[in-house]
């Protein structure tokens, strides 16, 4: 008989691949815009780099920043402190600078290399014209962004407001308002903000100049087309967005994908691609922010093409488990679960979860779109995974009393301990996100599963029925955790899902083996009735789970049929 030590043998990945590589579809417009290209060209033409200070990030691109530093360019955080420049020349980036800052730089005797993008200058001029007309200026953009700072830098403190979106628009005590947009604002966000300005300021004459730049529009339109194409294709729709972590337009492209219901994976370069993030993906979209070099995009595409299409979730079981599980005794299952617990508790082991903060503390990692799609659902699963399993234990005792395997209750206890570990990990994740856990009685789905397990009184038959219901829930859980893993970029949640998926496969096998033991000697009619009951239970579990968790499934690109297919194919 195997013991817990036997199960501590190294695990091997049973991840299968079809041998075919991911197909990559590029957005028709992406990357490098002319404003960024010209700014970079201005530095490349500079004969004496160490005599030039770059005022801010030339572009939001770590490679370009490193190249400039390597060539000897000095840098300062922005154009606002002329006195801090220690070189003969200062370079204003494509994001621009206010006229006041430019005057102070020139007044300090510096040679100013002005790489301001002409389309940023257009935003500055529109804002200045509104101010000259006596209008209160509203800039739709990111407060504190270098471009926005340049646009409002010459305006008196009480004569402008910067709003990120419609939600941050206020009523203002002015009868003339002028609205401009940061050049990389999403046109839909800009339109909503303008509408909000009009609604909340009915007394005002509101004038608008559309200052969203054409390269931004083209890239955003292209990403919408790309999302539509991917959603019609096979597998979960996923777009890789290449760009710097602090690039506003890269963030906008990712947010647009999310708004279209397509998962966006943001990377700064090929080295950040994680093959496991593409499990189940067949066709991947590719786009890039306006600061991204062609070479970086090409490198990401080349690496993506080396990834093989893999199944939607990873089973990582030992060779022994892959082949022998149908013959295991209850004692062997108990040992297997114990060994798994030891592996999971190892903070340096392969199952370690990269928690963003200590237990009980709060540090959210989910994006707004991820929160909206997943948190309610995670709360339900957290409640569903918890529980003492008293009814199951009573059934197990009845089974032993009727001559069943005396080790079965111990195996069941270890199994329940694993379920409760899942609940604890999901609970810790919810704590970190600052979301309260559900209490018993607060989830109708969890309550329905619990009640349906108890339809047959505690007995050998009651145990069989409870396992049938449990098995259906485990199968649906495999589809669910695979979808949840696809639906998030949070490293902690992805690792948590990976662990649960591996455990659930074992749970499924444990329950299947026990059902087989309970049904030994059953005739053809009995087996047919059993199969029909199992089919009905699985259909019901899929329907309930799909209704309750459809936002997660949809975000992962899984419709009703895909959920049923995944649940049926789980063992
Ligand atoms: S994104 Fe638009 S405004 Fe900004 S540098 Fe490029 S072209 Fe100019």
Coordinates of C-alpha atoms and ligand atoms in Angstrom, one line a residue:
X1 CA 0.0 0.0 0.0
X2 CA 1.2 3.5 -0.8
X3 CA 2.0 5.9 2.1
X4 CA 2.1 9.7 2.2
X5 CA 5.9 9.5 1.5
X6 CA 5.3 7.7 -1.8
X7 CA 3.1 10.6 -2.9
X8 CA 5.8 13.1 -2.1
X9 CA 7.7 11.9 -5.2
X10 CA 8.4 14.6 -7.6
X11 CA 5.4 15.6 -9.8
X12 CA 5.7 15.8 -13.5
X13 CA 3.6 18.0 -15.7
X14 CA 1.0 16.2 -17.5
X15 CA 0.3 19.2 -19.6
X16 CA -0.4 18.0 -23.1
X17 CA 0.1 20.1 -26.2
X18 CA -1.4 19.6 -29.5
X19 CA 2.0 20.3 -31.2
X20 CA 0.5 23.3 -33.1
X21 CA 1.6 26.8 -32.3
X22 CA -0.5 29.8 -31.3
X23 CA -1.7 31.8 -34.2
X24 CA -1.0 35.5 -33.8
X25 CA -3.3 38.2 -35.3
X26 CA -1.9 41.8 -35.4
X27 CA -4.1 44.8 -35.0
X28 CA -4.1 46.7 -38.4
X29 CA -2.7 49.8 -36.6
X30 CA -0.4 49.7 -33.6
X31 CA 2.8 50.9 -31.9
X32 CA 5.2 53.7 -32.7
X33 CA 3.4 57.0 -33.6
X34 CA 5.0 59.8 -35.6
X35 CA 5.2 62.0 -32.4
X36 CA 7.3 59.4 -30.6
X37 CA 9.3 58.6 -33.7
X38 CA 10.3 62.3 -34.1
X39 CA 11.2 62.7 -30.4
X40 CA 13.5 59.7 -30.6
X41 CA 15.0 61.0 -33.8
X42 CA 15.8 64.3 -32.1
X43 CA 17.9 62.4 -29.6
X44 CA 19.6 60.2 -32.2
X45 CA 20.7 63.3 -34.1
X46 CA 22.3 64.8 -31.0
X47 CA 26.1 64.8 -31.4
X48 CA 27.0 65.5 -27.7
X49 CA 24.4 63.6 -25.6
X50 CA 26.1 64.3 -22.3
X51 CA 25.4 68.0 -22.8
X52 CA 21.7 67.4 -22.9
X53 CA 19.2 66.8 -20.1
X54 CA 16.0 65.0 -21.1
X55 CA 13.1 66.6 -19.1
X56 CA 10.9 63.6 -18.3
X57 CA 10.5 60.2 -19.9
X58 CA 11.2 60.8 -23.6
X59 CA 8.7 58.0 -24.3
X60 CA 7.2 55.5 -22.0
X61 CA 9.6 52.8 -23.1
X62 CA 12.2 51.3 -20.8
X63 CA 14.4 50.2 -23.8
X64 CA 14.6 53.8 -25.1
X65 CA 15.2 55.2 -21.6
X66 CA 18.1 52.7 -21.1
X67 CA 19.5 53.6 -24.6
X68 CA 19.5 57.3 -23.7
X69 CA 21.2 56.7 -20.4
X70 CA 23.8 54.5 -22.1
X71 CA 24.6 57.2 -24.6
X72 CA 25.2 59.7 -21.8
X73 CA 22.0 61.8 -21.8
X74 CA 21.1 63.2 -18.4
X75 CA 17.6 63.2 -17.2
X76 CA 15.2 65.0 -14.8
X77 CA 11.7 64.1 -13.9
X78 CA 10.1 67.0 -15.9
X79 CA 10.5 70.5 -17.3
X80 CA 9.3 72.3 -14.1
X81 CA 12.7 73.0 -12.5
X82 CA 15.0 74.9 -14.9
X83 CA 17.5 75.6 -12.1
X84 CA 18.2 71.8 -11.7
X85 CA 19.5 71.4 -15.2
X86 CA 23.3 71.1 -15.2
X87 CA 23.9 70.7 -18.9
X88 CA 24.0 73.3 -21.7
X89 CA 20.9 72.0 -23.4
X90 CA 17.5 70.7 -22.3
X91 CA 15.2 68.4 -24.3
X92 CA 11.4 68.8 -24.0
X93 CA 9.7 65.4 -24.7
X94 CA 6.8 64.7 -27.0
X95 CA 4.5 65.3 -24.1
X96 CA 5.4 69.0 -24.2
X97 CA 5.8 71.7 -21.6
X98 CA 3.9 74.8 -20.6
X99 CA 4.9 78.1 -22.1
X100 CA 6.0 79.3 -18.7
X101 CA 8.3 76.3 -18.2
X102 CA 9.7 76.8 -21.7
X103 CA 10.4 80.5 -21.0
X104 CA 12.1 79.6 -17.7
X105 CA 14.3 77.1 -19.5
X106 CA 15.3 79.6 -22.1
X107 CA 15.7 82.3 -19.5
X108 CA 18.2 80.1 -17.7
X109 CA 20.4 80.3 -20.9
X110 CA 19.7 76.7 -21.9
X111 CA 19.5 75.6 -25.5
X112 CA 16.0 74.1 -25.7
X113 CA 15.4 71.1 -28.0
X114 CA 11.6 71.1 -28.3
X115 CA 10.4 67.6 -29.3
X116 CA 6.8 68.4 -28.4
X117 CA 4.4 66.4 -30.7
X118 CA 2.5 68.8 -33.0
X119 CA -0.8 67.1 -31.8
X120 CA 0.1 67.8 -28.2
X121 CA 0.7 71.4 -29.1
X122 CA -2.8 71.4 -30.6
X123 CA -4.2 70.4 -27.2
X124 CA -2.2 73.2 -25.5
X125 CA -3.4 75.8 -28.1
X126 CA -7.0 74.8 -27.8
X127 CA -6.9 75.1 -24.0
X128 CA -5.1 78.5 -24.2
X129 CA -7.7 79.7 -26.7
X130 CA -10.5 78.7 -24.4
X131 CA -8.8 80.5 -21.5
X132 CA -8.3 83.6 -23.6
X133 CA -12.1 83.6 -24.3
X134 CA -12.7 83.6 -20.5
X135 CA -13.8 80.0 -20.4
X136 CA -13.2 77.6 -17.5
X137 CA -11.1 74.9 -19.1
X138 CA -11.9 71.2 -18.5
X139 CA -9.2 68.7 -19.6
X140 CA -10.3 65.1 -20.0
X141 CA -7.2 63.1 -19.1
X142 CA -5.1 61.7 -16.4
X143 CA -4.4 64.2 -13.6
X144 CA -0.6 64.6 -13.2
X145 CA 0.3 63.1 -16.6
X146 CA 3.2 65.0 -18.2
X147 CA 1.1 66.1 -21.2
X148 CA -1.8 67.3 -19.0
X149 CA 0.7 69.2 -16.8
X150 CA 1.9 71.0 -19.8
X151 CA -1.6 71.8 -21.0
X152 CA -2.8 73.3 -17.7
X153 CA 0.6 74.7 -16.6
X154 CA -0.1 78.3 -17.8
X155 CA -3.7 78.4 -16.5
X156 CA -4.6 80.0 -13.1
X157 CA -5.3 77.4 -10.4
X158 CA -9.0 78.3 -10.3
X159 CA -9.6 78.4 -14.0
X160 CA -9.3 74.7 -14.9
X161 CA -10.2 71.2 -13.9
X162 CA -8.7 67.8 -15.0
X163 CA -11.3 65.0 -15.1
X164 CA -10.4 61.4 -15.8
X165 CA -13.9 60.4 -17.0
X166 CA -17.6 61.3 -16.7
X167 CA -17.7 60.2 -13.0
X168 CA -15.2 62.9 -12.0
X169 CA -17.1 65.7 -13.7
X170 CA -18.6 68.3 -11.2
X171 CA -21.0 71.2 -11.4
X172 CA -18.8 74.3 -11.7
X173 CA -19.9 77.9 -11.0
X174 CA -19.0 79.2 -14.5
X175 CA -21.2 80.2 -17.4
X176 CA -18.6 79.5 -20.1
X177 CA -16.7 76.2 -20.2
X178 CA -14.3 74.8 -22.8
X179 CA -13.4 71.1 -23.0
X180 CA -10.3 69.6 -24.5
X181 CA -8.9 66.0 -24.2
X182 CA -5.5 64.6 -23.5
X183 CA -4.4 63.4 -26.9
X184 CA -4.5 59.7 -26.0
X185 CA -8.0 59.7 -24.4
X186 CA -10.4 57.0 -25.5
X187 CA -13.0 58.8 -27.7
X188 CA -15.9 57.1 -25.9
X189 CA -14.6 58.2 -22.5
X190 CA -14.1 61.8 -23.9
X191 CA -17.7 61.8 -25.3
X192 CA -19.1 60.6 -22.0
X193 CA -17.2 63.2 -20.1
X194 CA -18.4 66.0 -22.4
X195 CA -22.0 64.8 -22.0
X196 CA -21.6 64.9 -18.2
X197 CA -20.2 68.4 -18.3
X198 CA -23.3 69.5 -20.2
X199 CA -25.7 67.7 -17.9
X200 CA -24.1 68.9 -14.6
X201 CA -23.5 72.5 -15.9
X202 CA -26.8 73.4 -17.6
X203 CA -26.2 77.1 -16.9
X204 CA -23.0 77.0 -19.0
X205 CA -22.2 77.5 -22.7
X206 CA -20.0 74.5 -23.2
X207 CA -17.6 74.5 -26.2
X208 CA -15.6 71.5 -27.1
X209 CA -12.5 70.9 -29.3
X210 CA -11.8 67.3 -30.1
X211 CA -8.1 66.9 -29.4
X212 CA -7.8 63.1 -29.4
X213 CA -4.9 62.4 -31.8
X214 CA -5.4 60.4 -35.0
X215 CA -2.8 57.7 -34.2
X216 CA -4.6 57.1 -30.9
X217 CA -8.0 56.9 -32.7
X218 CA -6.6 54.5 -35.3
X219 CA -5.1 52.2 -32.7
X220 CA -8.2 52.1 -30.6
X221 CA -10.5 51.5 -33.7
X222 CA -8.1 48.7 -34.8
X223 CA -8.1 47.1 -31.3
X224 CA -11.9 47.0 -31.4
X225 CA -11.9 45.3 -34.8
X226 CA -9.3 42.9 -33.4
X227 CA -11.5 42.0 -30.4
X228 CA -14.5 41.4 -32.7
X229 CA -12.5 39.0 -34.8
X230 CA -11.1 37.1 -31.8
X231 CA -14.5 36.8 -30.2
X232 CA -15.8 35.0 -33.4
X233 CA -12.8 32.6 -33.3
X234 CA -12.1 29.5 -31.2
X235 CA -10.9 29.5 -27.6
X236 CA -10.8 32.3 -25.1
X237 CA -10.3 35.7 -26.8
X238 CA -7.0 37.2 -25.6
X239 CA -5.0 40.2 -26.7
X240 CA -1.4 40.9 -25.8
X241 CA -0.8 44.6 -25.3
X242 CA 2.8 45.6 -25.6
X243 CA 3.9 48.9 -23.9
X244 CA 5.4 50.5 -20.9
X245 CA 3.8 50.1 -17.5
X246 CA 3.3 53.9 -17.2
X247 CA 2.0 54.4 -20.7
X248 CA -1.4 56.0 -20.7
X249 CA -2.3 54.9 -24.2
X250 CA -1.1 51.3 -23.6
X251 CA -3.4 51.2 -20.5
X252 CA -6.2 52.5 -22.6
X253 CA -5.8 49.8 -25.2
X254 CA -5.9 47.1 -22.5
X255 CA -9.0 48.7 -21.0
X256 CA -10.7 48.8 -24.4
X257 CA -10.1 45.0 -24.8
X258 CA -11.5 44.5 -21.3
X259 CA -14.5 46.6 -22.1
X260 CA -15.1 44.5 -25.3
X261 CA -15.1 41.4 -23.1
X262 CA -11.6 40.3 -24.2
X263 CA -8.8 39.4 -21.8
X264 CA -5.9 41.8 -22.1
X265 CA -2.4 40.7 -21.1
X266 CA -0.1 43.7 -20.7
X267 CA 3.7 43.1 -21.2
X268 CA 6.6 45.5 -21.6
X269 CA 8.5 43.0 -23.7
X270 CA 8.8 39.4 -24.8
X271 CA 10.5 38.4 -21.6
X272 CA 7.3 39.0 -19.6
X273 CA 5.2 36.5 -21.5
X274 CA 4.1 33.6 -19.4
X275 CA 3.3 30.5 -21.5
X276 CA 0.8 29.3 -18.8
X277 CA -1.3 32.4 -19.3
X278 CA -2.2 31.0 -22.8
X279 CA -3.6 27.7 -21.8
X280 CA -6.6 27.0 -24.0
X281 CA -5.9 30.0 -26.3
X282 CA -5.6 29.2 -30.0
X283 CA -5.5 32.6 -31.6
X284 CA -4.0 35.6 -29.8
X285 CA -4.4 39.2 -30.8
X286 CA -1.4 41.6 -30.7
X287 CA -1.4 45.4 -30.3
X288 CA 1.0 47.9 -28.8
X289 CA 1.0 51.4 -27.4
X290 CA 2.4 54.4 -29.3
X291 CA 5.7 54.3 -27.4
X292 CA 6.5 50.7 -28.3
X293 CA 9.4 50.0 -30.7
X294 CA 8.7 47.8 -33.7
X295 CA 11.5 45.5 -32.5
X296 CA 9.8 44.9 -29.2
X297 CA 6.5 44.1 -31.0
X298 CA 8.3 41.7 -33.3
X299 CA 10.1 40.0 -30.4
X300 CA 6.7 39.5 -28.6
X301 CA 5.1 38.1 -31.8
X302 CA 8.1 35.7 -32.4
X303 CA 7.9 34.4 -28.8
X304 CA 4.1 33.9 -29.0
X305 CA 4.6 31.9 -32.1
X306 CA 6.8 29.5 -30.2
X307 CA 4.0 28.7 -27.7
X308 CA 2.1 25.5 -28.4
X309 CA -1.6 25.3 -28.1
X310 CA -2.3 23.6 -24.8
X311 CA -5.4 22.4 -23.0
X312 CA -7.4 24.9 -21.0
X313 CA -6.2 23.8 -17.7
X314 CA -3.2 22.0 -16.3
X315 CA -3.3 18.6 -14.5
X316 CA -0.1 18.0 -12.6
X317 CA -0.2 14.6 -11.2
X318 CA 2.5 12.0 -10.5
X319 CA 2.9 9.2 -13.0
X320 CA 1.5 6.8 -10.4
X321 CA -1.6 8.9 -10.0
X322 CA -2.1 9.1 -13.7
X323 CA -2.3 5.3 -14.1
X324 CA -3.2 3.7 -10.8
X325 CA -5.9 5.7 -9.2
X326 CA -8.8 3.4 -10.0
X327 CA -7.2 0.7 -7.9
X328 CA -6.3 2.8 -4.8
X329 CA -7.7 2.0 -1.4
X330 CA -9.2 4.6 0.9
X331 CA -6.1 4.5 3.0
X332 CA -4.0 5.3 -0.1
X333 CA -6.3 8.2 -1.0
X334 CA -5.9 9.5 2.6
X335 CA -2.1 9.3 2.2
X336 CA -2.3 11.1 -1.1
X337 CA -4.3 14.0 0.3
X338 CA -2.0 14.3 3.4
X339 CA 1.1 14.4 1.1
X340 CA -0.6 17.0 -1.0
X341 CA -1.2 19.1 2.1
X342 CA 2.5 19.0 3.0
X343 CA 3.4 20.1 -0.5
X344 CA 0.9 22.9 -0.5
X345 CA 2.2 24.2 2.9
X346 CA 5.7 24.5 1.6
X347 CA 6.2 28.2 1.1
X348 CA 9.1 27.5 -1.3
X349 CA 7.3 24.7 -3.1
X350 CA 5.9 24.7 -6.6
X351 CA 2.4 25.3 -5.2
X352 CA 3.3 28.4 -3.3
X353 CA 0.9 31.3 -3.9
X354 CA 2.5 34.8 -4.4
X355 CA 0.3 36.6 -1.9
X356 CA 0.4 40.4 -2.4
X357 CA 0.4 41.0 1.4
X358 CA 0.3 39.1 4.8
X359 CA -2.8 37.2 5.7
X360 CA -5.7 39.5 6.8
X361 CA -4.2 42.6 5.2
X362 CA -5.6 44.5 2.3
X363 CA -3.8 45.0 -1.0
X364 CA -6.1 44.6 -4.1
X365 CA -4.5 43.2 -7.2
X366 CA -7.5 42.9 -9.5
X367 CA -8.3 45.5 -12.2
X368 CA -11.7 47.2 -12.1
X369 CA -13.0 45.0 -14.9
X370 CA -11.7 41.8 -13.1
X371 CA -13.3 42.9 -9.9
X372 CA -16.6 43.4 -11.6
X373 CA -16.5 40.1 -13.3
X374 CA -15.1 37.8 -10.6
X375 CA -15.5 39.0 -6.9
X376 CA -19.2 38.1 -6.3
X377 CA -18.5 34.7 -7.9
X378 CA -15.4 34.1 -5.8
X379 CA -17.4 34.9 -2.7
X380 CA -19.9 32.2 -3.6
X381 CA -17.3 29.6 -4.3
X382 CA -15.5 30.5 -1.1
X383 CA -18.6 29.7 0.8
X384 CA -19.3 26.6 -1.2
X385 CA -15.8 25.2 -0.5
X386 CA -16.2 25.6 3.2
X387 CA -18.0 23.3 5.6
X388 CA -17.6 20.5 8.0
X389 CA -19.2 17.8 5.9
X390 CA -21.1 16.4 8.8
X391 CA -23.8 14.8 6.6
X392 CA -21.1 13.1 4.5
X393 CA -19.4 11.9 7.6
X394 CA -22.6 10.4 8.8
X395 CA -23.1 8.6 5.5
X396 CA -19.5 7.3 5.7
X397 CA -20.2 5.9 9.1
X398 CA -23.3 4.2 7.8
X399 CA -21.3 2.8 4.9
X400 CA -18.6 1.4 7.3
X401 CA -21.3 -0.1 9.5
X402 CA -22.7 -1.8 6.5
X403 CA -19.3 -3.5 5.8
X404 CA -17.6 -0.8 3.8
X405 CA -13.9 0.1 3.8
X406 CA -13.1 1.2 7.4
X407 CA -10.5 3.6 6.1
X408 CA -13.0 5.6 4.1
X409 CA -14.0 8.1 6.8
X410 CA -10.3 9.1 7.2
X411 CA -9.9 9.6 3.5
X412 CA -13.1 11.7 3.5
X413 CA -11.7 13.8 6.3
X414 CA -8.5 14.5 4.4
X415 CA -10.6 15.3 1.3
X416 CA -12.7 17.8 3.3
X417 CA -9.6 19.3 4.7
X418 CA -8.4 20.1 1.2
X419 CA -11.8 21.7 0.3
X420 CA -11.5 23.8 3.4
X421 CA -8.0 24.8 2.4
X422 CA -9.4 26.1 -0.9
X423 CA -12.0 28.0 1.1
X424 CA -9.3 29.5 3.3
X425 CA -7.2 30.5 0.3
X426 CA -10.1 32.1 -1.5
X427 CA -11.0 33.8 1.8
X428 CA -7.5 35.2 2.1
X429 CA -7.7 36.5 -1.4
X430 CA -11.0 38.2 -0.7
X431 CA -9.5 39.8 2.4
X432 CA -6.7 41.2 0.3
X433 CA -9.2 42.6 -2.2
X434 CA -11.1 44.2 0.7
X435 CA -14.3 42.2 0.0
X436 CA -16.3 40.6 2.8
X437 CA -16.8 36.9 2.8
X438 CA -20.3 35.5 2.4
X439 CA -21.9 33.9 5.5
X440 CA -23.8 30.7 5.5
X441 CA -27.3 31.2 4.1
X442 CA -26.2 34.2 2.0
X443 CA -25.7 32.2 -1.2
X444 CA -28.7 30.4 -2.7
X445 CA -26.5 28.4 -5.1
X446 CA -24.3 27.0 -2.2
X447 CA -27.5 26.4 -0.2
X448 CA -29.1 24.5 -3.1
X449 CA -26.0 22.2 -3.6
X450 CA -25.9 21.6 0.2
X451 CA -29.6 20.7 0.3
X452 CA -29.5 18.5 -2.8
X453 CA -26.7 16.4 -1.2
X454 CA -29.1 15.5 1.6
X455 CA -32.0 14.4 -0.5
X456 CA -31.4 10.8 0.5
X457 CA -31.1 10.1 4.3
X458 CA -27.7 9.2 5.7
X459 CA -27.0 5.6 4.6
X460 CA -25.0 3.7 2.0
X461 CA -27.5 4.9 -0.7
X462 CA -27.3 8.4 0.9
X463 CA -23.5 8.3 0.5
X464 CA -23.8 7.4 -3.1
X465 CA -26.3 10.2 -3.9
X466 CA -24.2 12.7 -1.9
X467 CA -21.1 11.7 -4.0
X468 CA -23.0 12.0 -7.2
X469 CA -24.0 15.6 -6.3
X470 CA -20.4 16.3 -5.1
X471 CA -19.0 14.9 -8.3
X472 CA -21.1 17.1 -10.4
X473 CA -20.0 20.1 -8.3
X474 CA -16.4 19.1 -8.7
X475 CA -16.7 18.8 -12.4
X476 CA -18.3 22.2 -12.7
X477 CA -15.6 23.6 -10.4
X478 CA -12.9 22.4 -12.8
X479 CA -14.6 24.3 -15.6
X480 CA -15.0 27.3 -13.3
X481 CA -11.4 27.5 -11.9
X482 CA -10.0 27.1 -15.4
X483 CA -12.2 30.0 -16.5
X484 CA -11.3 32.1 -13.4
X485 CA -7.7 31.5 -14.1
X486 CA -8.2 32.8 -17.7
X487 CA -10.1 35.7 -16.5
X488 CA -7.5 37.3 -14.3
X489 CA -4.0 38.7 -14.4
X490 CA -3.6 38.6 -10.6
X491 CA -0.6 36.3 -9.9
X492 CA -2.0 35.2 -6.6
X493 CA -5.4 34.3 -8.0
X494 CA -3.9 32.5 -11.0
X495 CA -1.7 30.4 -8.7
X496 CA -4.6 29.7 -6.4
X497 CA -6.7 28.5 -9.4
X498 CA -3.8 26.4 -10.6
X499 CA -3.6 24.6 -7.2
X500 CA -7.3 24.1 -6.9
X501 CA -7.5 22.7 -10.4
X502 CA -4.8 20.1 -9.6
X503 CA -6.6 19.2 -6.4
X504 CA -10.0 19.0 -8.0
X505 CA -8.8 16.4 -10.5
X506 CA -7.7 14.2 -7.6
X507 CA -11.0 14.9 -5.9
X508 CA -12.9 13.8 -8.9
X509 CA -10.9 10.6 -9.1
X510 CA -11.4 9.9 -5.4
X511 CA -15.1 10.3 -5.7
X512 CA -15.3 8.3 -8.9
X513 CA -13.3 5.4 -7.4
X514 CA -15.6 5.5 -4.3
X515 CA -18.7 5.4 -6.5
X516 CA -17.3 2.4 -8.4
X517 CA -16.8 0.7 -5.1
X518 CA -20.4 1.4 -4.0
X519 CA -21.7 0.0 -7.3
X520 CA -19.9 -3.3 -7.4
X521 CA -22.4 -6.0 -8.5
X522 CA -25.1 -3.6 -9.7
X523 CA -27.0 -5.0 -12.7
X524 CA -27.6 -3.4 -16.1
X525 CA -30.8 -1.7 -15.2
X526 CA -29.4 -0.3 -12.0
X527 CA -26.3 1.0 -13.9
X528 CA -28.5 2.7 -16.5
X529 CA -30.6 4.4 -13.8
X530 CA -27.4 5.5 -12.0
X531 CA -26.0 6.9 -15.2
X532 CA -29.2 8.8 -15.9
X533 CA -29.2 10.3 -12.4
X534 CA -25.6 11.3 -12.8
X535 CA -26.3 13.0 -16.1
X536 CA -29.2 14.9 -14.7
X537 CA -27.2 16.0 -11.6
X538 CA -24.4 17.2 -13.9
X539 CA -26.7 19.1 -16.2
X540 CA -28.4 20.8 -13.1
X541 CA -25.0 21.7 -11.6
X542 CA -23.8 23.2 -14.9
X543 CA -26.9 25.2 -15.4
X544 CA -26.8 26.6 -11.8
X545 CA -23.1 27.4 -12.0
X546 CA -23.4 29.0 -15.4
X547 CA -26.2 31.2 -14.3
X548 CA -24.4 32.2 -11.1
X549 CA -20.9 32.6 -12.5
X550 CA -21.6 33.5 -16.2
X551 CA -19.6 36.8 -16.0
X552 CA -16.4 34.8 -15.2
X553 CA -17.2 32.2 -17.9
X554 CA -17.9 34.9 -20.5
X555 CA -14.7 36.8 -19.5
X556 CA -12.8 33.6 -20.2
X557 CA -14.6 33.2 -23.5
X558 CA -16.6 30.2 -22.4
X559 CA -20.3 29.9 -23.3
X560 CA -22.8 27.4 -21.9
X561 CA -21.7 24.6 -24.3
X562 CA -18.1 25.1 -23.5
X563 CA -18.8 24.8 -19.8
X564 CA -20.8 21.6 -20.2
X565 CA -18.1 20.2 -22.5
X566 CA -15.4 21.0 -20.0
X567 CA -17.3 19.6 -17.1
X568 CA -18.1 16.3 -18.9
X569 CA -14.5 15.8 -19.9
X570 CA -13.0 16.4 -16.5
X571 CA -11.8 13.0 -15.4
Ligands
LIG1 S1 0.2 59.6 -29.2 FE1 -0.6 61.2 -30.5 S2 -0.2 63.1 -29.5 FE2 1.1 61.5 -28.4 S3 3.0 61.6 -29.4 FE3 1.9 60.1 -30.6 S4 0.9 61.3 -32.2 FE4 1.6 62.7 -30.7

